[in-house]
Short mmCIF file of C-alpha atoms in Angstrom, two decimals:
data_model
loop_
_atom_site.label_atom_id
_atom_site.label_comp_id
_atom_site.label_asym_id
_atom_site.label_seq_id
_atom_site.Cartn_x
_atom_site.Cartn_y
_atom_site.Cartn_z
CA MET A 1 62.14 -35.58 -27.25
CA ALA A 2 62.55 -32.45 -29.31
CA SER A 3 64.81 -29.75 -27.45
CA LEU A 4 64.24 -26.42 -26.73
CA GLN A 5 65.42 -24.11 -29.55
CA LEU A 6 66.37 -20.95 -28.69
CA CYS A 7 68.04 -17.54 -30.17
CA ASP A 8 69.43 -15.50 -27.01
CA GLY A 9 66.62 -17.32 -24.79
CA TYR A 10 63.95 -16.34 -27.30
CA LEU A 11 61.98 -18.67 -29.16
CA LEU A 12 61.14 -16.75 -32.80
CA SER A 13 58.11 -16.96 -34.55
CA LYS A 14 57.98 -17.38 -38.63
CA PRO A 15 58.35 -13.64 -40.02
CA SER A 16 54.86 -13.27 -41.39
CA VAL A 17 52.06 -11.01 -41.04
CA SER A 18 49.15 -12.21 -39.25
CA PRO A 19 45.59 -12.14 -41.45
CA ARG A 20 43.15 -10.83 -39.67
CA PHE A 21 39.66 -11.51 -40.51
CA ARG A 22 36.22 -10.75 -38.79
CA LEU A 23 33.85 -13.07 -37.19
CA PRO A 24 30.31 -12.85 -37.49
CA GLN A 25 28.27 -10.43 -34.66
CA ARG A 26 26.00 -12.44 -33.86
CA ILE A 27 25.04 -15.70 -34.15
CA SER A 28 43.72 -22.34 -13.70
CA HIS A 29 43.17 -26.03 -14.97
CA ARG A 30 43.55 -28.71 -17.67
CA LEU A 31 43.09 -32.59 -18.05
CA ILE A 32 44.33 -33.07 -21.67
CA PRO A 33 41.80 -35.92 -22.92
CA LYS A 34 43.89 -38.08 -26.03
CA ALA A 35 42.74 -37.38 -29.31
CA SER A 36 44.14 -36.51 -32.47
CA ALA A 37 42.97 -33.86 -35.39
CA SER A 38 42.34 -35.68 -38.71
CA PRO A 39 41.66 -33.87 -41.83
CA PRO A 40 37.66 -33.63 -42.68
CA PRO A 41 35.88 -35.53 -45.17
CA PRO A 42 35.76 -34.61 -48.54
CA PRO A 43 32.49 -32.50 -49.63
CA SER A 44 30.12 -33.88 -51.53
CA SER A 45 30.11 -33.68 -55.54
CA SER A 46 26.36 -34.00 -55.48
CA SER A 47 25.26 -30.41 -56.16
CA SER A 48 26.95 -27.17 -55.90
CA LEU A 49 23.95 -25.61 -53.94
CA SER A 50 23.80 -28.10 -51.39
CA LEU A 51 24.30 -27.06 -47.74
CA THR A 52 27.33 -27.94 -45.84
CA ARG A 53 26.67 -30.67 -42.76
CA ARG A 54 27.57 -27.54 -40.55
CA ASP A 55 25.22 -25.59 -42.01
CA LEU A 56 22.51 -28.22 -41.38
CA LEU A 57 23.40 -28.72 -37.82
CA TYR A 58 23.18 -24.91 -37.28
CA GLN A 59 19.82 -24.71 -39.02
CA SER A 60 18.95 -27.73 -36.87
CA ALA A 61 19.71 -26.69 -33.77
CA ALA A 62 17.85 -23.37 -34.40
CA VAL A 63 14.65 -24.87 -35.01
CA SER A 64 15.14 -26.91 -32.21
CA LEU A 65 15.70 -23.72 -29.72
CA SER A 66 12.93 -22.12 -31.66
CA LEU A 67 10.83 -25.09 -30.76
CA SER A 68 11.73 -25.13 -27.48
CA SER A 69 10.36 -21.85 -26.77
CA ILE A 70 7.04 -22.84 -28.05
CA VAL A 71 6.51 -26.24 -26.43
CA GLY A 72 7.86 -24.48 -22.89
CA PRO A 73 11.02 -25.33 -20.60
CA ALA A 74 12.72 -28.58 -20.53
CA LYS A 75 10.86 -31.72 -18.02
CA ALA A 76 11.51 -31.71 -14.21
CA ASP A 77 13.94 -34.52 -15.00
CA GLU A 78 16.50 -32.63 -16.99
CA GLN A 79 16.39 -29.93 -13.78
CA LEU A 80 19.80 -30.78 -11.50
CA SER A 81 19.57 -29.80 -7.86
CA GLU A 82 22.21 -27.33 -8.41
CA TRP A 83 22.70 -27.59 -12.27
CA GLU A 84 21.01 -27.41 -15.45
CA ARG A 85 21.81 -28.62 -18.55
CA VAL A 86 22.29 -26.38 -21.29
CA PHE A 87 21.88 -27.61 -24.78
CA LEU A 88 24.38 -26.75 -27.51
CA PRO A 89 23.86 -26.66 -31.58
CA ILE A 90 26.82 -28.62 -31.83
CA ASP A 91 27.33 -32.41 -33.20
CA PRO A 92 27.03 -34.52 -30.13
CA GLY A 93 30.37 -36.22 -30.55
CA VAL A 94 32.15 -32.92 -29.87
CA VAL A 95 34.32 -33.16 -26.72
CA LEU A 96 34.08 -29.67 -24.70
CA LEU A 97 37.35 -28.68 -23.76
CA ASP A 98 37.63 -25.30 -21.83
CA ILE A 99 35.37 -22.24 -21.45
CA ALA A 100 36.41 -18.20 -20.47
CA PHE A 101 34.29 -14.95 -20.13
CA VAL A 102 35.58 -11.82 -20.79
CA PRO A 103 36.27 -9.87 -17.35
CA ASP A 104 35.32 -6.31 -18.91
CA GLU A 105 31.89 -7.75 -20.47
CA PRO A 106 30.87 -10.47 -17.96
CA SER A 107 28.34 -11.68 -20.28
CA ARG A 108 30.13 -12.73 -23.00
CA GLY A 109 31.91 -16.05 -23.04
CA PHE A 110 33.63 -18.57 -25.52
CA LEU A 111 33.75 -22.49 -25.50
CA LEU A 112 35.82 -24.80 -27.28
CA GLY A 113 36.12 -28.16 -28.01
CA THR A 114 37.12 -30.66 -30.56
CA ARG A 115 36.02 -30.75 -34.06
CA GLN A 116 36.84 -26.98 -34.28
CA THR A 117 34.10 -26.31 -32.02
CA LEU A 118 33.99 -22.29 -31.01
CA LEU A 119 30.50 -21.18 -29.14
CA GLU A 120 29.76 -17.80 -28.00
CA THR A 121 27.18 -16.73 -25.33
CA LYS A 122 25.95 -12.72 -24.50
CA ASP A 123 23.64 -13.81 -22.25
CA GLY A 124 25.93 -15.29 -18.89
CA GLY A 125 26.29 -18.97 -20.47
CA ASN A 126 22.27 -19.35 -20.57
CA THR A 127 22.37 -19.66 -24.57
CA TRP A 128 25.24 -20.32 -26.81
CA ALA A 129 25.73 -19.79 -30.70
CA PRO A 130 28.25 -21.08 -33.01
CA ARG A 131 31.32 -18.46 -34.06
CA SER A 132 33.47 -19.66 -37.29
CA ILE A 133 37.38 -18.92 -38.17
CA PRO A 134 37.38 -18.35 -41.64
CA SER A 135 41.03 -18.95 -41.65
CA ALA A 136 40.96 -22.09 -40.02
CA GLU A 137 38.20 -23.71 -42.02
CA GLU A 138 40.49 -22.85 -45.51
CA GLU A 139 43.01 -25.45 -43.91
CA ASP A 140 42.26 -29.15 -43.92
CA PHE A 141 42.03 -29.87 -40.27
CA ASN A 142 39.61 -30.07 -37.71
CA TYR A 143 41.35 -28.24 -35.47
CA ARG A 144 40.89 -29.42 -31.53
CA PHE A 145 40.77 -26.02 -29.44
CA ASN A 146 42.49 -26.83 -26.32
CA SER A 147 42.72 -23.61 -24.05
CA ILE A 148 41.37 -20.15 -23.74
CA SER A 149 41.59 -17.15 -21.55
CA PHE A 150 40.99 -13.53 -21.15
CA LYS A 151 42.37 -10.67 -19.48
CA GLY A 152 40.27 -7.05 -20.04
CA LYS A 153 39.53 -7.59 -22.97
CA GLU A 154 42.14 -8.99 -24.43
CA GLY A 155 42.15 -13.06 -25.19
CA TRP A 156 43.96 -15.75 -26.53
CA ILE A 157 42.66 -19.35 -28.09
CA ILE A 158 45.65 -22.38 -28.70
CA GLY A 159 44.66 -25.51 -30.45
CA LYS A 160 45.97 -28.48 -32.67
CA PRO A 161 47.32 -28.68 -34.95
CA ALA A 162 49.25 -25.68 -33.87
CA ILE A 163 47.18 -22.57 -33.68
CA LEU A 164 47.14 -19.38 -32.15
CA LEU A 165 44.37 -16.93 -31.90
CA TYR A 166 44.45 -13.48 -29.88
CA THR A 167 41.58 -10.80 -29.43
CA ALA A 168 41.89 -7.28 -28.09
CA ASP A 169 38.57 -6.44 -28.23
CA ALA A 170 36.65 -9.18 -26.23
CA GLY A 171 36.66 -11.80 -29.06
CA GLU A 172 34.84 -9.23 -31.57
CA ASN A 173 38.05 -9.89 -34.08
CA TRP A 174 40.66 -12.72 -33.83
CA ASP A 175 43.93 -12.62 -35.42
CA ARG A 176 45.84 -15.32 -36.08
CA ILE A 177 49.53 -15.34 -34.96
CA PRO A 178 52.42 -17.12 -36.67
CA LEU A 179 54.05 -19.90 -34.47
CA SER A 180 57.77 -21.44 -35.09
CA SER A 181 57.80 -25.28 -36.35
CA GLN A 182 60.39 -25.48 -33.54
CA LEU A 183 57.87 -25.54 -30.78
CA PRO A 184 58.29 -28.51 -28.57
CA GLY A 185 55.13 -30.65 -28.52
CA ASP A 186 51.67 -29.55 -28.53
CA MET A 187 50.36 -26.22 -26.89
CA VAL A 188 47.48 -27.35 -24.27
CA PHE A 189 47.31 -24.22 -21.95
CA ILE A 190 47.52 -20.65 -22.28
CA GLU A 191 47.04 -17.68 -19.49
CA ALA A 192 46.29 -14.26 -20.47
CA THR A 193 48.88 -12.39 -17.91
CA GLY A 194 48.31 -8.33 -19.03
CA GLU A 195 48.36 -6.46 -21.99
CA LYS A 196 49.86 -8.24 -25.03
CA SER A 197 51.00 -10.82 -22.51
CA ALA A 198 50.50 -14.30 -22.01
CA GLU A 199 52.54 -17.64 -20.59
CA MET A 200 52.12 -20.96 -22.84
CA VAL A 201 52.44 -24.35 -21.92
CA THR A 202 53.35 -27.18 -24.09
CA ASP A 203 52.77 -31.03 -23.54
CA GLU A 204 56.11 -31.60 -23.12
CA GLY A 205 56.76 -29.15 -20.47
CA ALA A 206 58.11 -26.10 -22.22
CA ILE A 207 56.54 -22.45 -20.64
CA TYR A 208 56.60 -19.74 -22.63
CA VAL A 209 55.92 -16.35 -22.15
CA THR A 210 54.90 -13.41 -24.57
CA SER A 211 54.86 -9.49 -23.94
CA ASN A 212 54.53 -8.71 -27.88
CA LYS A 213 51.22 -10.21 -28.71
CA GLY A 214 52.56 -13.50 -29.18
CA TYR A 215 55.16 -12.58 -32.06
CA ASN A 216 58.11 -13.56 -29.62
CA TRP A 217 57.98 -15.95 -26.96
CA LYS A 218 60.79 -16.22 -24.23
CA ALA A 219 61.68 -19.64 -22.70
CA ALA A 220 60.95 -19.41 -18.89
CA ILE A 221 62.67 -22.98 -17.70
CA GLN A 222 66.21 -23.72 -18.79
CA GLU A 223 65.98 -27.30 -19.58
CA THR A 224 63.68 -30.09 -20.52
CA VAL A 225 61.71 -31.95 -18.58
CA SER A 226 63.43 -35.61 -20.05
CA ALA A 227 66.82 -33.67 -18.99
CA THR A 228 65.73 -32.96 -15.81
CA LEU A 229 64.40 -36.08 -14.89
CA ASN A 230 67.63 -37.81 -16.56
CA ARG A 231 69.51 -35.24 -14.02
CA THR A 232 67.41 -36.65 -10.95
CA VAL A 233 66.19 -40.33 -11.70
CA SER A 234 69.03 -41.55 -9.59
CA SER A 235 67.63 -39.01 -6.71
CA GLY A 236 64.64 -41.51 -5.96
CA ILE A 237 62.08 -40.48 -8.37
CA SER A 238 59.87 -43.68 -8.84
CA GLY A 239 58.80 -44.20 -12.49
CA ALA A 240 61.11 -41.53 -14.18
CA SER A 241 62.75 -44.20 -16.04
CA TYR A 242 59.28 -44.70 -17.70
CA TYR A 243 58.62 -41.02 -18.49
CA THR A 244 57.26 -40.95 -22.16
CA GLY A 245 58.14 -37.41 -22.64
CA THR A 246 54.65 -35.89 -22.17
CA PHE A 247 52.20 -34.56 -19.55
CA SER A 248 48.42 -36.29 -19.26
CA ALA A 249 47.48 -33.09 -17.38
CA VAL A 250 48.44 -29.67 -16.06
CA ASN A 251 47.00 -27.06 -14.17
CA ARG A 252 48.09 -23.37 -12.99
CA SER A 253 47.32 -21.67 -10.08
CA PRO A 254 45.95 -18.05 -9.64
CA ASP A 255 49.38 -16.85 -8.47
CA GLY A 256 51.51 -18.76 -11.70
CA ARG A 257 52.56 -22.29 -9.84
CA TYR A 258 51.89 -25.37 -12.03
CA VAL A 259 51.51 -29.08 -11.23
CA ALA A 260 51.60 -31.51 -13.76
CA VAL A 261 51.22 -35.37 -13.99
CA SER A 262 53.29 -37.59 -16.02
CA SER A 263 51.50 -39.24 -19.14
CA ARG A 264 51.69 -42.82 -17.03
CA GLY A 265 51.02 -41.24 -13.92
CA ASN A 266 53.45 -42.93 -11.78
CA PHE A 267 54.78 -39.65 -10.88
CA PHE A 268 53.85 -35.50 -10.58
CA LEU A 269 55.79 -32.45 -11.28
CA THR A 270 55.72 -29.02 -9.84
CA TRP A 271 57.51 -25.65 -11.25
CA GLU A 272 57.13 -22.05 -9.62
CA PRO A 273 58.06 -19.04 -11.19
CA GLY A 274 61.79 -18.33 -11.53
CA GLN A 275 62.69 -21.92 -11.18
CA PRO A 276 65.02 -23.06 -13.64
CA TYR A 277 63.46 -26.38 -14.37
CA TRP A 278 60.43 -28.27 -13.27
CA GLN A 279 60.71 -30.08 -9.74
CA PRO A 280 59.73 -33.87 -10.11
CA HIS A 281 58.16 -35.87 -6.93
CA ASN A 282 57.02 -39.10 -6.20
CA ARG A 283 53.48 -40.38 -5.77
CA ALA A 284 52.21 -40.77 -2.18
CA VAL A 285 49.42 -43.27 -3.37
CA ALA A 286 49.72 -46.65 -4.72
CA ARG A 287 47.43 -46.19 -7.51
CA ARG A 288 48.59 -44.00 -10.65
CA ILE A 289 47.37 -40.62 -10.91
CA GLN A 290 44.87 -39.19 -13.07
CA ASN A 291 44.60 -35.76 -12.73
CA MET A 292 45.73 -32.65 -10.09
CA GLY A 293 45.48 -29.22 -9.31
CA TRP A 294 44.96 -26.32 -6.78
CA ARG A 295 42.92 -25.74 -4.03
CA ALA A 296 41.62 -22.58 -3.14
CA ASP A 297 43.92 -22.34 0.30
CA GLY A 298 46.71 -23.00 -2.06
CA GLY A 299 46.77 -26.68 -1.15
CA LEU A 300 46.86 -29.73 -3.94
CA TRP A 301 44.06 -32.25 -4.64
CA LEU A 302 44.95 -35.33 -6.58
CA LEU A 303 42.83 -38.04 -8.05
CA VAL A 304 43.86 -41.41 -8.68
CA ARG A 305 42.44 -43.88 -11.30
CA GLY A 306 39.51 -45.95 -10.11
CA GLY A 307 37.77 -43.22 -8.40
CA GLY A 308 40.30 -41.78 -5.45
CA LEU A 309 40.33 -38.60 -4.17
CA TYR A 310 43.23 -37.08 -1.82
CA LEU A 311 44.09 -33.77 -0.47
CA SER A 312 47.72 -32.51 0.48
CA LYS A 313 48.21 -31.97 4.31
CA GLY A 314 48.56 -28.12 4.53
CA THR A 315 49.02 -25.68 2.01
CA GLY A 316 51.51 -25.11 -0.79
CA ILE A 317 53.72 -28.01 -2.68
CA SER A 318 53.55 -31.27 -0.41
CA GLU A 319 54.36 -34.89 -0.88
CA GLU A 320 52.07 -36.05 1.75
CA PHE A 321 48.29 -36.56 0.93
CA ASP A 322 45.39 -37.80 2.99
CA GLU A 323 42.51 -40.40 1.43
CA VAL A 324 39.15 -38.65 1.55
CA PRO A 325 36.25 -41.16 1.45
CA VAL A 326 33.89 -40.60 -1.66
CA GLN A 327 30.89 -42.22 -3.54
CA SER A 328 32.44 -42.61 -6.91
CA ARG A 329 30.49 -45.60 -7.57
CA GLY A 330 33.69 -47.24 -9.11
CA PHE A 331 33.82 -44.68 -11.89
CA GLY A 332 36.80 -42.43 -12.26
CA ILE A 333 36.69 -38.98 -11.19
CA LEU A 334 38.47 -36.46 -13.46
CA ASP A 335 38.34 -32.93 -12.35
CA VAL A 336 37.85 -30.63 -9.34
CA GLY A 337 36.68 -27.44 -9.41
CA TYR A 338 36.67 -24.71 -5.79
CA ARG A 339 33.53 -22.19 -5.84
CA SER A 340 35.08 -20.92 -2.77
CA GLU A 341 37.54 -22.15 -0.33
CA GLU A 342 34.77 -24.28 1.46
CA GLU A 343 32.67 -25.35 -1.48
CA ALA A 344 34.16 -27.80 -4.52
CA TRP A 345 32.57 -30.02 -7.06
CA ALA A 346 34.21 -32.77 -8.52
CA ALA A 347 33.01 -34.68 -11.81
CA GLY A 348 33.77 -37.72 -13.54
CA GLY A 349 32.88 -40.73 -15.61
CA SER A 350 29.14 -41.98 -15.90
CA GLY A 351 27.52 -38.59 -15.01
CA ILE A 352 29.33 -38.27 -11.47
CA LEU A 353 29.24 -35.08 -9.71
CA LEU A 354 30.28 -34.51 -5.77
CA ARG A 355 29.64 -31.64 -3.18
CA THR A 356 31.84 -30.54 -0.63
CA ARG A 357 30.72 -27.91 1.98
CA ASN A 358 33.84 -28.34 3.78
CA GLY A 359 36.73 -28.05 2.46
CA GLY A 360 36.75 -31.32 0.88
CA LYS A 361 36.98 -33.08 4.28
CA SER A 362 33.48 -35.23 3.62
CA TRP A 363 31.56 -35.26 -0.32
CA ASN A 364 27.89 -36.13 -1.19
CA ARG A 365 27.07 -37.20 -4.45
CA ASP A 366 24.59 -35.25 -6.50
CA LYS A 367 22.15 -38.25 -7.47
CA ALA A 368 20.05 -35.72 -10.15
CA ALA A 369 23.18 -36.05 -12.32
CA ASP A 370 23.40 -39.75 -12.56
CA ASN A 371 20.87 -39.74 -15.42
CA ILE A 372 23.44 -38.08 -17.70
CA ALA A 373 25.20 -40.33 -20.16
CA ALA A 374 28.43 -38.46 -20.55
CA ASN A 375 31.73 -38.55 -19.04
CA LEU A 376 32.33 -35.03 -17.32
CA TYR A 377 35.76 -33.70 -17.94
CA ALA A 378 36.30 -30.29 -16.28
CA VAL A 379 34.76 -28.21 -13.40
CA LYS A 380 35.13 -24.45 -14.27
CA PHE A 381 34.14 -21.76 -11.59
CA VAL A 382 34.56 -17.91 -13.04
CA ASP A 383 33.10 -16.74 -9.61
CA ASP A 384 30.91 -18.16 -6.96
CA LYS A 385 27.49 -17.47 -9.16
CA LYS A 386 28.87 -18.68 -12.42
CA GLY A 387 30.12 -22.00 -12.72
CA PHE A 388 30.02 -25.36 -15.76
CA VAL A 389 30.89 -28.44 -16.24
CA LEU A 390 32.48 -29.59 -19.25
CA GLY A 391 31.69 -33.38 -21.01
CA ASN A 392 31.66 -35.43 -24.03
CA ASP A 393 28.81 -35.77 -26.24
CA GLY A 394 28.56 -31.76 -26.26
CA VAL A 395 27.54 -32.31 -22.59
CA LEU A 396 27.40 -28.56 -20.58
CA LEU A 397 26.08 -28.37 -16.82
CA ARG A 398 25.59 -24.73 -15.78
CA TYR A 399 25.45 -23.61 -11.99
CA VAL A 400 22.24 -22.73 -10.78
CA GLY A 401 22.77 -23.24 -7.37
#
């Protein structure tokens, strides 16, 4: 595992001037699906006047949207009991990874995914249009945009291979911020925390904070996760000796606490502001952990491979969990999102969608989602009226309940 390269407590970025580009005017928590970025296929040499594949895709999407306005709304079987599917002008192979809205402009939001997917909405998520990043398209990579966050009108996007974007005007313009090659691991999560300030996490457990628009990052922890485990393995952390050096999932609470799952799912770790290193914890269940996150009351939820759902006893960090019966039909549950302290939704493989109205004590399956042939990776609620479920194959569900 790469060691932290610090200079007086700071990870220094490359001393380069960030290019500025203007995008077209119109057109927390995180599971980390495994994928790798690969160079895009070479362009066809048949004709210099031929349209690119992306141009054709966008034009076909525009024609499709125009036709939908002529033939009328979608059929009734597309309307879910509490959700509706939003069809997007993207390749069906795209996996959607994150979504965020601008607090100062609530109707404006951005949707991220694999294959350099960046979409924008200006009507609260009813319709979406593609946005391009010229400086990224000039390179021989298809970026995987992992995480996005806004505070006021300031926003951040991170991706793989390493890319960091910053906006001060609600996404109208984006600056590309240079990053140090010494950054340990891949960036998987970012949180906007204030004026020109953000908090960033890598899949190797490094946590950095910036207060000057990302040009300098200060380490928030004093040692690597591997060093922590080497020091605590004799303390009875089961599975620590099998740690491969990365997280499979990491989620942040509104008050800045983190919970992360080891790549094998044999144990989990937590971190609170001010702690010098991650705190490892034994899993209290037999099956390996799929994902973990924070409940609205401050407690933890835990998902295991194969479809099990557990809730921690009480609020705060705990190693004691109670299993809650769920009708997952044998498919794995991948994420949980809270609409309120009492109501939450869980989503997973093969269109599994579950709801609780009593804080997680019991869950009912939304059978209307069974006909969606996609894995649903993330449940995101912006507030109690605006929520989305993100999946593979470009599947996006919008809360209408």
